[in-house]
mmCIF file of N, CA and C in Angstrom:
data_model
loop_
_atom_site.group_PDB
_atom_site.id
_atom_site.type_symbol
_atom_site.label_atom_id
_atom_site.label_comp_id
_atom_site.label_asym_id
_atom_site.label_seq_id
_atom_site.Cartn_x
_atom_site.Cartn_y
_atom_site.Cartn_z
ATOM 1 N N MET J 17 0.960 -1.257 -0.219
ATOM 2 C CA MET J 17 -0.188 -0.263 -0.064
ATOM 3 C C MET J 17 0.703 1.235 0.380
ATOM 4 N N GLN J 18 0.273 2.283 -1.112
ATOM 5 C CA GLN J 18 1.280 2.992 -1.331
ATOM 6 C C GLN J 18 0.830 3.976 -0.433
ATOM 7 N N VAL J 19 2.142 4.726 0.643
ATOM 8 C CA VAL J 19 1.017 5.561 2.003
ATOM 9 C C VAL J 19 1.836 7.428 1.431
ATOM 10 N N LYS J 20 2.867 6.748 0.786
ATOM 11 C CA LYS J 20 3.513 8.567 0.664
ATOM 12 C C LYS J 20 3.458 9.436 -1.281
ATOM 13 N N ALA J 21 2.794 10.390 -0.592
ATOM 14 C CA ALA J 21 2.232 11.142 -1.835
ATOM 15 C C ALA J 21 3.632 11.714 -2.769
ATOM 16 N N ILE J 22 5.203 11.056 -2.981
ATOM 17 C CA ILE J 22 5.566 11.310 -3.754
ATOM 18 C C ILE J 22 6.088 10.242 -5.426
ATOM 19 N N SER J 23 6.718 10.732 -6.030
ATOM 20 C CA SER J 23 6.340 9.660 -7.387
ATOM 21 C C SER J 23 7.681 8.490 -6.788
ATOM 22 N N ASP J 24 7.921 8.225 -6.080
ATOM 23 C CA ASP J 24 8.637 6.675 -6.126
ATOM 24 C C ASP J 24 8.500 6.511 -4.606
ATOM 25 N N PRO J 25 7.151 5.862 -3.699
ATOM 26 C CA PRO J 25 7.697 5.945 -2.964
ATOM 27 C C PRO J 25 8.082 4.547 -1.880
ATOM 28 N N VAL J 26 8.315 3.420 -2.928
ATOM 29 C CA VAL J 26 9.038 2.615 -3.125
ATOM 30 C C VAL J 26 10.222 2.848 -2.694
ATOM 31 N N HIS J 27 10.736 4.124 -3.985
ATOM 32 C CA HIS J 27 12.607 3.525 -3.451
ATOM 33 C C HIS J 27 13.334 4.750 -2.724
ATOM 34 N N ASP J 28 12.194 5.589 -2.008
ATOM 35 C CA ASP J 28 12.405 6.049 -1.060
ATOM 36 C C ASP J 28 12.186 5.428 0.425
ATOM 37 N N TYR J 29 11.468 4.208 0.358
ATOM 38 C CA TYR J 29 11.176 3.376 1.455
ATOM 39 C C TYR J 29 12.663 2.847 1.413
ATOM 40 N N ASP J 30 13.160 1.884 0.130
ATOM 41 C CA ASP J 30 14.037 1.039 0.393
ATOM 42 C C ASP J 30 15.965 1.961 0.472
ATOM 43 N N THR J 31 15.614 3.334 0.114
ATOM 44 C CA THR J 31 17.258 3.949 -0.165
ATOM 45 C C THR J 31 17.064 4.212 1.285
ATOM 46 N N ARG J 32 16.501 5.182 2.066
ATOM 47 C CA ARG J 32 16.566 6.272 2.308
ATOM 48 C C ARG J 32 15.921 5.576 4.073
ATOM 49 N N LEU J 33 14.257 5.762 4.094
ATOM 50 C CA LEU J 33 13.648 5.192 5.432
ATOM 51 C C LEU J 33 14.549 3.606 5.903
ATOM 52 N N MET J 34 14.507 2.459 5.225
ATOM 53 C CA MET J 34 15.025 1.120 5.578
ATOM 54 C C MET J 34 17.062 1.570 6.001
ATOM 55 N N TYR J 35 17.415 2.222 5.257
ATOM 56 C CA TYR J 35 18.765 2.109 5.249
ATOM 57 C C TYR J 35 19.256 2.859 6.477
ATOM 58 N N ALA J 36 18.322 3.908 6.808
ATOM 59 C CA ALA J 36 18.474 4.360 7.797
ATOM 60 C C ALA J 36 18.512 3.762 9.287
ATOM 61 N N TYR J 37 16.506 2.794 9.760
ATOM 62 C CA TYR J 37 16.968 2.165 10.412
ATOM 63 C C TYR J 37 17.781 1.272 10.222
ATOM 64 N N HIS J 38 18.804 1.215 9.247
ATOM 65 C CA HIS J 38 19.307 -0.390 9.447
ATOM 66 C C HIS J 38 20.568 0.350 10.305
ATOM 67 N N MET J 39 21.192 1.606 9.748
ATOM 68 C CA MET J 39 22.390 2.244 10.722
ATOM 69 C C MET J 39 22.214 2.274 12.081
ATOM 70 N N ASP J 40 20.658 2.638 12.523
ATOM 71 C CA ASP J 40 20.166 3.334 14.108
ATOM 72 C C ASP J 40 19.948 1.485 15.006
ATOM 73 N N LEU J 41 19.721 0.530 14.173
ATOM 74 C CA LEU J 41 19.939 -0.516 14.602
ATOM 75 C C LEU J 41 21.422 -1.385 14.589
ATOM 76 N N LEU J 42 22.056 -0.999 13.708
ATOM 77 C CA LEU J 42 23.570 -1.560 14.339
ATOM 78 C C LEU J 42 24.091 -0.241 14.972
ATOM 79 N N SER J 43 23.848 0.591 15.634
ATOM 80 C CA SER J 43 24.559 1.987 16.921
ATOM 81 C C SER J 43 23.796 1.161 17.832
ATOM 82 N N ASP J 44 22.471 0.704 17.793
ATOM 83 C CA ASP J 44 21.669 0.061 19.045
ATOM 84 C C ASP J 44 22.305 -1.162 19.762
ATOM 85 N N HIS J 45 22.903 -1.771 18.823
ATOM 86 C CA HIS J 45 23.035 -3.179 18.976
ATOM 87 C C HIS J 45 24.380 -2.784 19.811
ATOM 88 N N GLU J 46 25.412 -2.366 18.824
ATOM 89 C CA GLU J 46 26.740 -2.024 19.750
ATOM 90 C C GLU J 46 26.821 -1.260 20.993
ATOM 91 N N GLN J 47 25.375 -0.327 21.097
ATOM 92 C CA GLN J 47 26.294 -0.711 22.522
ATOM 93 C C GLN J 47 25.312 -0.832 23.324
ATOM 94 N N LEU J 48 24.522 -1.852 23.141
ATOM 95 C CA LEU J 48 23.768 -3.468 23.512
ATOM 96 C C LEU J 48 25.234 -4.065 23.890
ATOM 97 N N ALA J 49 26.180 -4.067 22.929
ATOM 98 C CA ALA J 49 27.207 -5.585 23.096
ATOM 99 C C ALA J 49 28.244 -5.074 24.458
ATOM 100 N N LYS J 50 28.660 -3.796 24.239
ATOM 101 C CA LYS J 50 29.021 -3.041 24.937
ATOM 102 C C LYS J 50 28.479 -2.814 26.851
ATOM 103 N N LEU J 51 27.174 -3.555 26.729
ATOM 104 C CA LEU J 51 26.963 -3.558 27.576
ATOM 105 C C LEU J 51 26.730 -4.741 28.287
ATOM 106 N N GLY J 52 26.984 -5.718 27.776
ATOM 107 C CA GLY J 52 27.055 -7.534 27.896
ATOM 108 C C GLY J 52 25.179 -7.759 28.616
ATOM 109 N N GLY J 53 25.694 -9.037 29.027
ATOM 110 C CA GLY J 53 24.002 -9.425 29.347
ATOM 111 C C GLY J 53 22.827 -9.442 28.670
ATOM 112 N N THR J 54 21.907 -10.114 29.229
ATOM 113 C CA THR J 54 21.048 -9.762 28.023
ATOM 114 C C THR J 54 19.386 -8.784 28.182
ATOM 115 N N PRO J 55 19.052 -8.367 27.616
ATOM 116 C CA PRO J 55 18.299 -7.067 27.923
ATOM 117 C C PRO J 55 16.547 -7.749 28.418
ATOM 118 N N LYS J 56 16.019 -6.563 28.918
ATOM 119 C CA LYS J 56 14.677 -7.353 29.309
ATOM 120 C C LYS J 56 13.868 -5.698 29.337
ATOM 121 N N LEU J 57 13.097 -5.785 28.435
ATOM 122 C CA LEU J 57 12.152 -4.490 27.686
ATOM 123 C C LEU J 57 11.032 -4.633 29.209
ATOM 124 N N ILE J 58 11.665 -2.923 29.228
ATOM 125 C CA ILE J 58 11.250 -2.806 31.149
ATOM 126 C C ILE J 58 9.504 -1.737 30.294
ATOM 127 N N GLY J 59 9.696 -0.567 29.122
ATOM 128 C CA GLY J 59 8.363 -0.325 28.255
ATOM 129 C C GLY J 59 8.966 0.703 27.639
ATOM 130 N N LEU J 60 7.933 1.381 26.799
ATOM 131 C CA LEU J 60 8.405 2.288 26.144
ATOM 132 C C LEU J 60 7.122 3.982 26.721
ATOM 133 N N GLU J 61 8.161 4.517 26.762
ATOM 134 C CA GLU J 61 7.487 5.826 27.365
ATOM 135 C C GLU J 61 7.220 6.651 25.924
ATOM 136 N N VAL J 62 5.605 6.450 25.505
ATOM 137 C CA VAL J 62 5.594 7.842 25.024
ATOM 138 C C VAL J 62 4.676 9.017 25.672
ATOM 139 N N PRO J 63 5.942 10.145 25.277
ATOM 140 C CA PRO J 63 5.072 11.509 25.327
ATOM 141 C C PRO J 63 3.495 11.746 24.940
ATOM 142 N N GLN J 64 2.436 11.842 25.437
ATOM 143 C CA GLN J 64 1.305 12.002 24.487
ATOM 144 C C GLN J 64 1.572 13.787 24.641
ATOM 145 N N SER J 65 1.925 14.358 25.863
ATOM 146 C CA SER J 65 1.792 16.227 24.925
ATOM 147 C C SER J 65 2.697 16.212 23.400
ATOM 148 N N ARG J 66 3.988 15.537 23.148
ATOM 149 C CA ARG J 66 3.752 15.672 22.049
ATOM 150 C C ARG J 66 2.855 15.341 20.958
ATOM 151 N N ALA J 67 2.245 14.622 21.156
ATOM 152 C CA ALA J 67 1.276 13.782 19.763
ATOM 153 C C ALA J 67 0.735 14.682 19.128
ATOM 154 N N GLU J 68 0.713 15.006 17.385
ATOM 155 C CA GLU J 68 0.178 15.980 16.610
ATOM 156 C C GLU J 68 -0.141 14.956 15.499
ATOM 157 N N TRP J 69 -1.706 15.452 14.965
ATOM 158 C CA TRP J 69 -2.769 15.035 14.196
ATOM 159 C C TRP J 69 -1.816 15.658 13.027
ATOM 160 N N ILE J 70 -1.457 14.916 12.355
ATOM 161 C CA ILE J 70 -0.691 15.014 10.560
ATOM 162 C C ILE J 70 -1.412 15.390 9.973
ATOM 163 N N LEU J 71 -2.023 15.906 8.672
ATOM 164 C CA LEU J 71 -3.046 16.229 7.856
ATOM 165 C C LEU J 71 -2.348 15.717 6.318
ATOM 166 N N PRO J 72 -3.095 15.064 5.412
ATOM 167 C CA PRO J 72 -2.471 14.540 3.833
ATOM 168 C C PRO J 72 -1.637 15.775 3.822
ATOM 169 N N GLY J 73 -0.783 15.448 3.318
ATOM 170 C CA GLY J 73 0.539 16.395 2.087
ATOM 171 C C GLY J 73 1.473 17.388 3.868
ATOM 172 N N GLU J 74 1.363 16.410 4.402
ATOM 173 C CA GLU J 74 2.172 18.003 5.365
ATOM 174 C C GLU J 74 3.598 17.356 5.244
ATOM 175 N N GLU J 75 3.790 16.157 5.174
ATOM 176 C CA GLU J 75 5.399 15.470 5.333
ATOM 177 C C GLU J 75 5.363 14.876 3.959
ATOM 178 N N TYR J 76 4.192 15.175 2.692
ATOM 179 C CA TYR J 76 4.047 14.311 1.810
ATOM 180 C C TYR J 76 3.493 12.830 1.961
ATOM 181 N N ASN J 77 2.415 13.101 2.907
ATOM 182 C CA ASN J 77 1.513 11.326 2.687
ATOM 183 C C ASN J 77 0.763 11.962 2.378
ATOM 184 N N LYS J 78 -0.358 10.329 1.900
ATOM 185 C CA LYS J 78 -1.263 10.133 1.111
ATOM 186 C C LYS J 78 -2.652 10.530 2.891
ATOM 187 N N GLY J 79 -2.496 10.087 3.723
ATOM 188 C CA GLY J 79 -3.608 10.120 4.133
ATOM 189 C C GLY J 79 -3.222 10.803 5.856
ATOM 190 N N SER J 80 -3.804 11.164 6.636
ATOM 191 C CA SER J 80 -3.782 11.270 8.393
ATOM 192 C C SER J 80 -3.238 10.479 8.870
ATOM 193 N N TYR J 81 -3.186 10.638 10.354
ATOM 194 C CA TYR J 81 -1.763 10.367 11.285
ATOM 195 C C TYR J 81 -1.387 10.778 12.449
ATOM 196 N N TRP J 82 -1.545 10.170 12.739
ATOM 197 C CA TRP J 82 -0.790 10.925 14.882
ATOM 198 C C TRP J 82 1.044 10.402 14.292
ATOM 199 N N ARG J 83 1.394 11.807 14.795
ATOM 200 C CA ARG J 83 2.924 11.437 14.814
ATOM 201 C C ARG J 83 3.103 11.789 16.312
ATOM 202 N N VAL J 84 4.375 10.942 16.784
ATOM 203 C CA VAL J 84 5.042 11.876 17.984
ATOM 204 C C VAL J 84 6.016 11.529 18.034
ATOM 205 N N TYR J 85 7.082 12.881 18.763
ATOM 206 C CA TYR J 85 8.554 12.533 18.570
ATOM 207 C C TYR J 85 9.022 12.581 19.874
ATOM 208 N N GLY J 86 10.089 11.933 20.097
ATOM 209 C CA GLY J 86 11.033 11.645 21.815
ATOM 210 C C GLY J 86 10.321 10.729 23.067
ATOM 211 N N SER J 87 10.205 9.426 22.318
ATOM 212 C CA SER J 87 9.464 8.333 23.117
ATOM 213 C C SER J 87 10.626 7.979 23.532
ATOM 214 N N GLU J 88 10.845 7.017 24.122
ATOM 215 C CA GLU J 88 11.875 6.633 25.132
ATOM 216 C C GLU J 88 11.589 4.753 25.624
ATOM 217 N N LEU J 89 12.355 4.409 24.909
ATOM 218 C CA LEU J 89 12.568 2.988 25.455
ATOM 219 C C LEU J 89 13.070 2.945 26.587
ATOM 220 N N THR J 90 12.769 1.690 27.615
ATOM 221 C CA THR J 90 13.748 1.580 28.687
ATOM 222 C C THR J 90 13.815 -0.034 28.802
ATOM 223 N N PHE J 91 14.587 -0.520 29.205
ATOM 224 C CA PHE J 91 15.061 -2.127 29.502
ATOM 225 C C PHE J 91 16.296 -2.027 30.723
ATOM 226 N N SER J 92 16.459 -3.022 30.348
ATOM 227 C CA SER J 92 17.477 -3.599 31.965
ATOM 228 C C SER J 92 18.500 -4.869 31.318
ATOM 229 N N ILE J 93 19.474 -4.446 32.290
ATOM 230 C CA ILE J 93 20.745 -5.405 31.660
ATOM 231 C C ILE J 93 21.312 -5.471 33.499
ATOM 232 N N ASN J 94 21.667 -6.915 33.754
ATOM 233 C CA ASN J 94 21.671 -7.155 35.296
ATOM 234 C C ASN J 94 20.744 -6.216 35.942
ATOM 235 N N GLY J 95 19.685 -5.974 36.325
ATOM 236 C CA GLY J 95 18.934 -5.570 37.127
ATOM 237 C C GLY J 95 19.101 -3.393 37.005
ATOM 238 N N VAL J 96 19.656 -3.171 36.271
ATOM 239 C CA VAL J 96 20.713 -1.902 35.782
ATOM 240 C C VAL J 96 19.345 -1.164 34.488
ATOM 241 N N SER J 97 18.587 -0.022 34.859
ATOM 242 C CA SER J 97 17.822 0.192 34.055
ATOM 243 C C SER J 97 18.547 0.992 32.578
ATOM 244 N N HIS J 98 18.276 0.939 31.925
ATOM 245 C CA HIS J 98 19.379 1.424 30.600
ATOM 246 C C HIS J 98 17.886 2.360 29.493
ATOM 247 N N HIS J 99 18.782 3.190 28.916
ATOM 248 C CA HIS J 99 17.728 3.532 27.706
ATOM 249 C C HIS J 99 17.938 4.030 26.258
ATOM 250 N N PHE J 100 17.130 3.713 25.045
ATOM 251 C CA PHE J 100 17.381 3.873 23.774
ATOM 252 C C PHE J 100 16.365 5.557 23.479
ATOM 253 N N PRO J 101 16.393 5.810 22.918
ATOM 254 C CA PRO J 101 15.477 7.126 22.093
ATOM 255 C C PRO J 101 15.042 6.607 21.310
ATOM 256 N N ILE J 102 13.756 6.386 20.836
ATOM 257 C CA ILE J 102 12.864 6.584 20.057
ATOM 258 C C ILE J 102 12.397 8.132 18.767
ATOM 259 N N TYR J 103 12.817 8.361 18.392
ATOM 260 C CA TYR J 103 13.121 10.006 17.375
ATOM 261 C C TYR J 103 11.723 9.769 17.024
ATOM 262 N N SER J 104 11.005 8.872 16.253
ATOM 263 C CA SER J 104 9.231 8.841 15.940
ATOM 264 C C SER J 104 8.490 8.134 15.559
ATOM 265 N N LEU J 105 7.533 8.306 16.341
ATOM 266 C CA LEU J 105 6.570 7.195 16.347
ATOM 267 C C LEU J 105 5.548 7.517 15.057
ATOM 268 N N ILE J 106 4.811 6.557 14.789
ATOM 269 C CA ILE J 106 3.144 7.264 14.111
ATOM 270 C C ILE J 106 2.725 6.192 13.795
ATOM 271 N N SER J 107 1.109 6.059 14.213
ATOM 272 C CA SER J 107 -0.351 5.706 14.309
ATOM 273 C C SER J 107 -1.023 6.007 13.274
ATOM 274 N N TRP J 108 -1.682 4.583 13.001
ATOM 275 C CA TRP J 108 -2.942 5.145 11.622
ATOM 276 C C TRP J 108 -3.502 3.522 11.775
ATOM 277 N N ARG J 109 -5.000 3.688 12.113
ATOM 278 C CA ARG J 109 -5.950 2.428 12.216
ATOM 279 C C ARG J 109 -5.490 1.776 13.523
ATOM 280 N N GLY J 110 -5.065 2.449 14.484
ATOM 281 C CA GLY J 110 -4.919 1.706 16.077
ATOM 282 C C GLY J 110 -4.133 1.213 15.792
ATOM 283 N N GLU J 111 -2.399 1.163 15.065
ATOM 284 C CA GLU J 111 -1.665 0.540 15.476
ATOM 285 C C GLU J 111 -0.644 1.274 15.508
ATOM 286 N N TRP J 112 0.602 2.024 15.979
ATOM 287 C CA TRP J 112 2.050 2.144 16.417
ATOM 288 C C TRP J 112 2.815 2.001 15.330
ATOM 289 N N TYR J 113 4.152 2.463 14.871
ATOM 290 C CA TYR J 113 4.961 1.838 14.234
ATOM 291 C C TYR J 113 5.951 3.029 14.633
ATOM 292 N N ILE J 114 7.694 1.620 14.644
ATOM 293 C CA ILE J 114 8.692 3.114 14.725
ATOM 294 C C ILE J 114 9.035 3.623 13.000
ATOM 295 N N VAL J 115 9.276 5.144 13.018
ATOM 296 C CA VAL J 115 9.561 5.301 11.735
ATOM 297 C C VAL J 115 10.989 5.413 11.692
ATOM 298 N N HIS J 116 11.719 6.303 12.560
ATOM 299 C CA HIS J 116 12.657 6.676 12.837
ATOM 300 C C HIS J 116 13.347 6.284 14.344
ATOM 301 N N LEU J 117 14.646 5.256 14.745
ATOM 302 C CA LEU J 117 15.176 5.035 15.891
ATOM 303 C C LEU J 117 16.321 6.532 16.545
ATOM 304 N N GLY J 118 16.586 7.168 15.534
ATOM 305 C CA GLY J 118 17.500 8.358 15.429
ATOM 306 C C GLY J 118 17.102 9.796 14.282
ATOM 307 N N PRO J 119 17.427 10.530 14.488
ATOM 308 C CA PRO J 119 17.289 11.836 14.078
ATOM 309 C C PRO J 119 17.044 11.674 11.930
ATOM 310 N N PRO J 120 16.140 11.782 10.980
ATOM 311 C CA PRO J 120 16.297 11.308 10.084
ATOM 312 C C PRO J 120 17.616 12.214 9.456
ATOM 313 N N THR J 121 18.113 11.347 8.641
ATOM 314 C CA THR J 121 19.090 12.129 8.123
ATOM 315 C C THR J 121 19.060 12.952 6.210
ATOM 316 N N SER J 122 18.187 12.818 6.250
ATOM 317 C CA SER J 122 17.608 13.623 5.105
ATOM 318 C C SER J 122 16.134 13.712 5.381
#
């Protein structure tokens, strides 16, 4: 399903969005490896005050959705809490999706 109102959304997804996601995951995995142990998910803090309703066309998208910046994933390793930032989440049709773990590169 096409959600971007741009000429080649598949190319954008494959070359920009997934590349950035991959690089963010590599960085997060490196940080986890330095901590040692097995991480246990504690939760995800989503700042409701930062949630915004995005109208069609505002971010080159075809439809409306909720967007929130600045969430934080909390996990523990060996009883010590750690955090990873989640740069942006979007929601439509009642489901939330991680869009960017770190700030977009372009």
